[in-house]
C-alpha cells in the first residue's frame, strides 16, 4: 500500500480491513473500551439488596445453634448420639450453600445474575416452608439441608458478583457493607428466634423464616447486570474468529473459565482458604450448648449476638482499609485467620461469662475481616472477567470443611461430654491456612496468567488504530507481510481476539472481494 493510501484514513481503513471490519470499528465506545463501573447510582440500591440477601441467608445459617438446641431436645429421645445427628441438619444446609457455588457461578454466567438469584430465593422459600411441616430428622436433611442450602447458594453467589458490575474504586468498602448484612442479622436473629421458639414453637418459627426467604426474590429483581452486553460482544467476536479454528475445549470450555486454573496465585488461595475453615463454623453451631453446659444460668444467645455485632463492624472497617493501595489484602486475611484460630482455642479456658463475651467480640471482629476480603481478593487475583467463577469455585471447596467441622465437634461432645477438645481442634486449621497463604507472596505473575480485563481492553483499543495506520498486516505469527500497491491489494478482514494472556490479530484473505476496492 502506498503512502497516499496510508494518509487517507477512510480509504485506508476500507482497503485494509474491508467493509465488515469498518462497521465493527464503528461500535459504540463501550465495546472498544474497558468497562468502567459507575461506583454509585443504581449501584447503591443493588448494594442494599445484596446487604439484605447476605443478612437473610447467613443470619439464619449462623443462628442455627439456637434451633439446634430445640432440635436436639426434640430428637434426643429417638436418636442416639443426638448432638452428632442433629448437627448434620445445619451442616448440610451451610455445606450445600457453598458446595453449589461453582454451579451458581456458571448459571450466573449462562442465565444471568437476576434469574439465578430469583430461582435461588424461590428454592430457599420452599425448603424452609416444607421444613416447618416435617417431623422426621432424615427429611429435615433434605428440606432444611439440601433444598434450603441449594436455594441459598443460587441467591448468595450472584449477590457478590453483581457488586463488581457497579463498583471498582469503592469495591472493598461496598463488600464490607454487604457482608455486614449477615452480621447485623446475626446480632438480631438469636434473640428473635429464642423469643419465637418460646412463644410459637418450632414449626411456626420456620414458617416465619420462610417469609424472610421469600424476600430474596424481591432483592433479585434489583440485580441489573451492566457487563452482560459487554461480555456478549466479546464472546460473539471470539466465536466468529474461532469458527475456522479447531475446538479443543468442547462443551466444558464453553461453560468453564479455564484461565483461572492457570493462575498459580488462585490455586494457592483456593487451597488455603478451605483448609482454614475446618473449624470455622464450630462456634456458631455449638457455642450456645457450650455455655449451657458450663454456665447454666447464662444466656448463650448473647454470645452469638456479640460475634455478629463486631463482625459487622470488622467488615466495614477492614473493607474500607482494604481499599487503600498500600494495604496487602492477602496479608490482612492471614492476620484474620491467625486471630480466629487463637481465639477459638481460648474459648476452652474462658470460664467466666465476661471473658466469653470479650473473646466473642474479637472473634467476630476478625471474622468480619476475613469475610469482607473474599470478593476484593478474587478480583485482585483473577481480574474482573474471571471473578464470578473464581468466587464460585472457592465457595464450593469451602463447603467440605464447613459441612464436616460441626458434626465432628458434635461427635467429640457425645463421647467426652464437653467441647474442650472440639474447640482446641477447631482452632488449628485457621492457623494452618494462614501459614499456607505465605506461599502466595512468593509467586510471581507468570506470562501465562490471565491479564486484567481493563488492561486487555486498553491493549485492544490501542492495537486497532496501530493496525489501521500500518502498511503491514499483523498475522498470528510475529512475521509481518508487506502489502502490494493499493490497486492490487486484496480486502482483509481482521478480527481482534482477546485472550486471558495475550491479544492476537487474525487476518484472513477474502479472494472473492478482490475487485471490491
PDB file of N, CA and C in Angstrom, residues 437-477:
ATOM      1  N   UNK A 437      -1.014 -19.351  53.217  1.00  0.00           N
ATOM      2  CA  UNK A 437      -1.144 -18.128  52.416  1.00  0.00           C
ATOM      3  C   UNK A 437       0.195 -17.424  52.228  1.00  0.00           C
ATOM      4  N   UNK A 438       1.190 -17.756  53.059  1.00  0.00           N
ATOM      5  CA  UNK A 438       2.520 -17.151  52.885  1.00  0.00           C
ATOM      6  C   UNK A 438       3.121 -17.510  51.530  1.00  0.00           C
ATOM      7  N   UNK A 439       2.729 -18.658  50.987  1.00  0.00           N
ATOM      8  CA  UNK A 439       3.290 -19.099  49.703  1.00  0.00           C
ATOM      9  C   UNK A 439       2.877 -18.175  48.560  1.00  0.00           C
ATOM     10  N   UNK A 440       1.726 -17.534  48.683  1.00  0.00           N
ATOM     11  CA  UNK A 440       1.252 -16.656  47.607  1.00  0.00           C
ATOM     12  C   UNK A 440       2.201 -15.490  47.402  1.00  0.00           C
ATOM     13  N   UNK A 441       2.810 -15.002  48.473  1.00  0.00           N
ATOM     14  CA  UNK A 441       3.702 -13.845  48.370  1.00  0.00           C
ATOM     15  C   UNK A 441       4.975 -14.180  47.601  1.00  0.00           C
ATOM     16  N   UNK A 442       5.271 -15.456  47.421  1.00  0.00           N
ATOM     17  CA  UNK A 442       6.481 -15.870  46.719  1.00  0.00           C
ATOM     18  C   UNK A 442       6.219 -16.192  45.255  1.00  0.00           C
ATOM     19  N   UNK A 443       4.961 -16.094  44.840  1.00  0.00           N
ATOM     20  CA  UNK A 443       4.602 -16.404  43.455  1.00  0.00           C
ATOM     21  C   UNK A 443       4.635 -15.132  42.634  1.00  0.00           C
ATOM     22  N   UNK A 444       5.361 -15.177  41.534  1.00  0.00           N
ATOM     23  CA  UNK A 444       5.389 -14.054  40.601  1.00  0.00           C
ATOM     24  C   UNK A 444       4.348 -14.263  39.516  1.00  0.00           C
ATOM     25  N   UNK A 445       3.806 -13.187  38.996  1.00  0.00           N
ATOM     26  CA  UNK A 445       2.824 -13.294  37.925  1.00  0.00           C
ATOM     27  C   UNK A 445       3.485 -13.793  36.661  1.00  0.00           C
ATOM     28  N   UNK A 446       3.186 -15.025  36.274  1.00  0.00           N
ATOM     29  CA  UNK A 446       3.765 -15.608  35.064  1.00  0.00           C
ATOM     30  C   UNK A 446       3.073 -15.057  33.837  1.00  0.00           C
ATOM     31  N   UNK A 447       3.745 -15.055  32.660  1.00  0.00           N
ATOM     32  CA  UNK A 447       3.110 -14.584  31.443  1.00  0.00           C
ATOM     33  C   UNK A 447       1.857 -15.356  31.096  1.00  0.00           C
ATOM     34  N   UNK A 448       1.759 -16.633  31.545  1.00  0.00           N
ATOM     35  CA  UNK A 448       0.598 -17.432  31.200  1.00  0.00           C
ATOM     36  C   UNK A 448      -0.608 -17.119  32.049  1.00  0.00           C
ATOM     37  N   UNK A 449      -0.431 -16.294  33.113  1.00  0.00           N
ATOM     38  CA  UNK A 449      -1.555 -15.984  33.965  1.00  0.00           C
ATOM     39  C   UNK A 449      -2.466 -14.994  33.276  1.00  0.00           C
ATOM     40  N   UNK A 450      -3.725 -15.020  33.572  1.00  0.00           N
ATOM     41  CA  UNK A 450      -4.667 -14.144  32.901  1.00  0.00           C
ATOM     42  C   UNK A 450      -4.423 -12.695  33.264  1.00  0.00           C
ATOM     43  N   UNK A 451      -4.485 -11.841  32.282  1.00  0.00           N
ATOM     44  CA  UNK A 451      -4.317 -10.423  32.497  1.00  0.00           C
ATOM     45  C   UNK A 451      -5.619  -9.830  32.962  1.00  0.00           C
ATOM     46  N   UNK A 452      -5.541  -8.665  33.548  1.00  0.00           N
ATOM     47  CA  UNK A 452      -6.749  -7.979  33.996  1.00  0.00           C
ATOM     48  C   UNK A 452      -7.546  -7.517  32.797  1.00  0.00           C
ATOM     49  N   UNK A 453      -8.864  -7.548  32.929  1.00  0.00           N
ATOM     50  CA  UNK A 453      -9.727  -7.234  31.789  1.00  0.00           C
ATOM     51  C   UNK A 453      -9.514  -5.800  31.310  1.00  0.00           C
ATOM     52  N   UNK A 454      -9.286  -4.862  32.296  1.00  0.00           N
ATOM     53  CA  UNK A 454      -9.116  -3.473  31.907  1.00  0.00           C
ATOM     54  C   UNK A 454      -7.872  -3.303  31.058  1.00  0.00           C
ATOM     55  N   UNK A 455      -6.791  -4.018  31.474  1.00  0.00           N
ATOM     56  CA  UNK A 455      -5.556  -3.958  30.686  1.00  0.00           C
ATOM     57  C   UNK A 455      -5.768  -4.527  29.299  1.00  0.00           C
ATOM     58  N   UNK A 456      -6.468  -5.646  29.229  1.00  0.00           N
ATOM     59  CA  UNK A 456      -6.716  -6.279  27.940  1.00  0.00           C
ATOM     60  C   UNK A 456      -7.503  -5.393  27.012  1.00  0.00           C
ATOM     61  N   UNK A 457      -8.521  -4.711  27.551  1.00  0.00           N
ATOM     62  CA  UNK A 457      -9.339  -3.857  26.715  1.00  0.00           C
ATOM     63  C   UNK A 457      -8.543  -2.680  26.186  1.00  0.00           C
ATOM     64  N   UNK A 458      -7.665  -2.106  27.064  1.00  0.00           N
ATOM     65  CA  UNK A 458      -6.861  -0.982  26.610  1.00  0.00           C
ATOM     66  C   UNK A 458      -5.894  -1.414  25.512  1.00  0.00           C
ATOM     67  N   UNK A 459      -5.368  -2.654  25.603  1.00  0.00           N
ATOM     68  CA  UNK A 459      -4.483  -3.151  24.563  1.00  0.00           C
ATOM     69  C   UNK A 459      -5.237  -3.317  23.251  1.00  0.00           C
ATOM     70  N   UNK A 460      -6.475  -3.761  23.332  1.00  0.00           N
ATOM     71  CA  UNK A 460      -7.266  -3.922  22.120  1.00  0.00           C
ATOM     72  C   UNK A 460      -7.507  -2.575  21.475  1.00  0.00           C
ATOM     73  N   UNK A 461      -7.854  -1.584  22.323  1.00  0.00           N
ATOM     74  CA  UNK A 461      -8.149  -0.274  21.772  1.00  0.00           C
ATOM     75  C   UNK A 461      -6.913   0.337  21.112  1.00  0.00           C
ATOM     76  N   UNK A 462      -5.750   0.132  21.766  1.00  0.00           N
ATOM     77  CA  UNK A 462      -4.523   0.683  21.189  1.00  0.00           C
ATOM     78  C   UNK A 462      -4.111  -0.068  19.932  1.00  0.00           C
ATOM     79  N   UNK A 463      -4.435  -1.353  19.867  1.00  0.00           N
ATOM     80  CA  UNK A 463      -3.978  -2.173  18.757  1.00  0.00           C
ATOM     81  C   UNK A 463      -4.719  -1.873  17.470  1.00  0.00           C
ATOM     82  N   UNK A 464      -6.003  -1.513  17.572  1.00  0.00           N
ATOM     83  CA  UNK A 464      -6.798  -1.290  16.356  1.00  0.00           C
ATOM     84  C   UNK A 464      -6.303  -0.105  15.556  1.00  0.00           C
ATOM     85  N   UNK A 465      -6.059   1.090  16.181  1.00  0.00           N
ATOM     86  CA  UNK A 465      -5.511   2.189  15.386  1.00  0.00           C
ATOM     87  C   UNK A 465      -4.156   1.872  14.781  1.00  0.00           C
ATOM     88  N   UNK A 466      -3.301   1.185  15.549  1.00  0.00           N
ATOM     89  CA  UNK A 466      -1.995   0.823  15.005  1.00  0.00           C
ATOM     90  C   UNK A 466      -2.144  -0.063  13.779  1.00  0.00           C
ATOM     91  N   UNK A 467      -3.130  -0.914  13.789  1.00  0.00           N
ATOM     92  CA  UNK A 467      -3.343  -1.818  12.665  1.00  0.00           C
ATOM     93  C   UNK A 467      -3.809  -1.045  11.452  1.00  0.00           C
ATOM     94  N   UNK A 468      -4.633  -0.012  11.666  1.00  0.00           N
ATOM     95  CA  UNK A 468      -5.169   0.762  10.554  1.00  0.00           C
ATOM     96  C   UNK A 468      -4.078   1.599   9.897  1.00  0.00           C
ATOM     97  N   UNK A 469      -3.184   2.184  10.713  1.00  0.00           N
ATOM     98  CA  UNK A 469      -2.192   3.095  10.180  1.00  0.00           C
ATOM     99  C   UNK A 469      -0.965   2.366   9.633  1.00  0.00           C
ATOM    100  N   UNK A 470      -0.892   1.078   9.894  1.00  0.00           N
ATOM    101  CA  UNK A 470       0.304   0.350   9.473  1.00  0.00           C
ATOM    102  C   UNK A 470       0.238   0.005   7.990  1.00  0.00           C
ATOM    103  N   UNK A 471       1.411  -0.072   7.357  1.00  0.00           N
ATOM    104  CA  UNK A 471       1.488  -0.524   5.977  1.00  0.00           C
ATOM    105  C   UNK A 471       1.572  -2.041   5.890  1.00  0.00           C
ATOM    106  N   UNK A 472       1.634  -2.693   7.028  1.00  0.00           N
ATOM    107  CA  UNK A 472       1.706  -4.140   7.076  1.00  0.00           C
ATOM    108  C   UNK A 472       0.460  -4.679   7.759  1.00  0.00           C
ATOM    109  N   UNK A 473       0.209  -5.958   7.531  1.00  0.00           N
ATOM    110  CA  UNK A 473      -0.890  -6.636   8.214  1.00  0.00           C
ATOM    111  C   UNK A 473      -0.305  -7.584   9.239  1.00  0.00           C
ATOM    112  N   UNK A 474      -0.793  -7.439  10.467  1.00  0.00           N
ATOM    113  CA  UNK A 474      -0.328  -8.333  11.516  1.00  0.00           C
ATOM    114  C   UNK A 474      -1.017  -9.671  11.369  1.00  0.00           C
ATOM    115  N   UNK A 475      -0.279 -10.721  11.394  1.00  0.00           N
ATOM    116  CA  UNK A 475      -0.866 -12.053  11.349  1.00  0.00           C
ATOM    117  C   UNK A 475      -0.563 -12.748  12.663  1.00  0.00           C
ATOM    118  N   UNK A 476      -0.997 -13.998  12.772  1.00  0.00           N
ATOM    119  CA  UNK A 476      -0.894 -14.699  14.053  1.00  0.00           C
ATOM    120  C   UNK A 476       0.556 -14.870  14.481  1.00  0.00           C
ATOM    121  N   UNK A 477       1.458 -15.082  13.519  1.00  0.00           N
ATOM    122  CA  UNK A 477       2.867 -15.199  13.866  1.00  0.00           C
ATOM    123  C   UNK A 477       3.435 -13.806  14.026  1.00  0.00           C
TER     124      UNK A 477
END
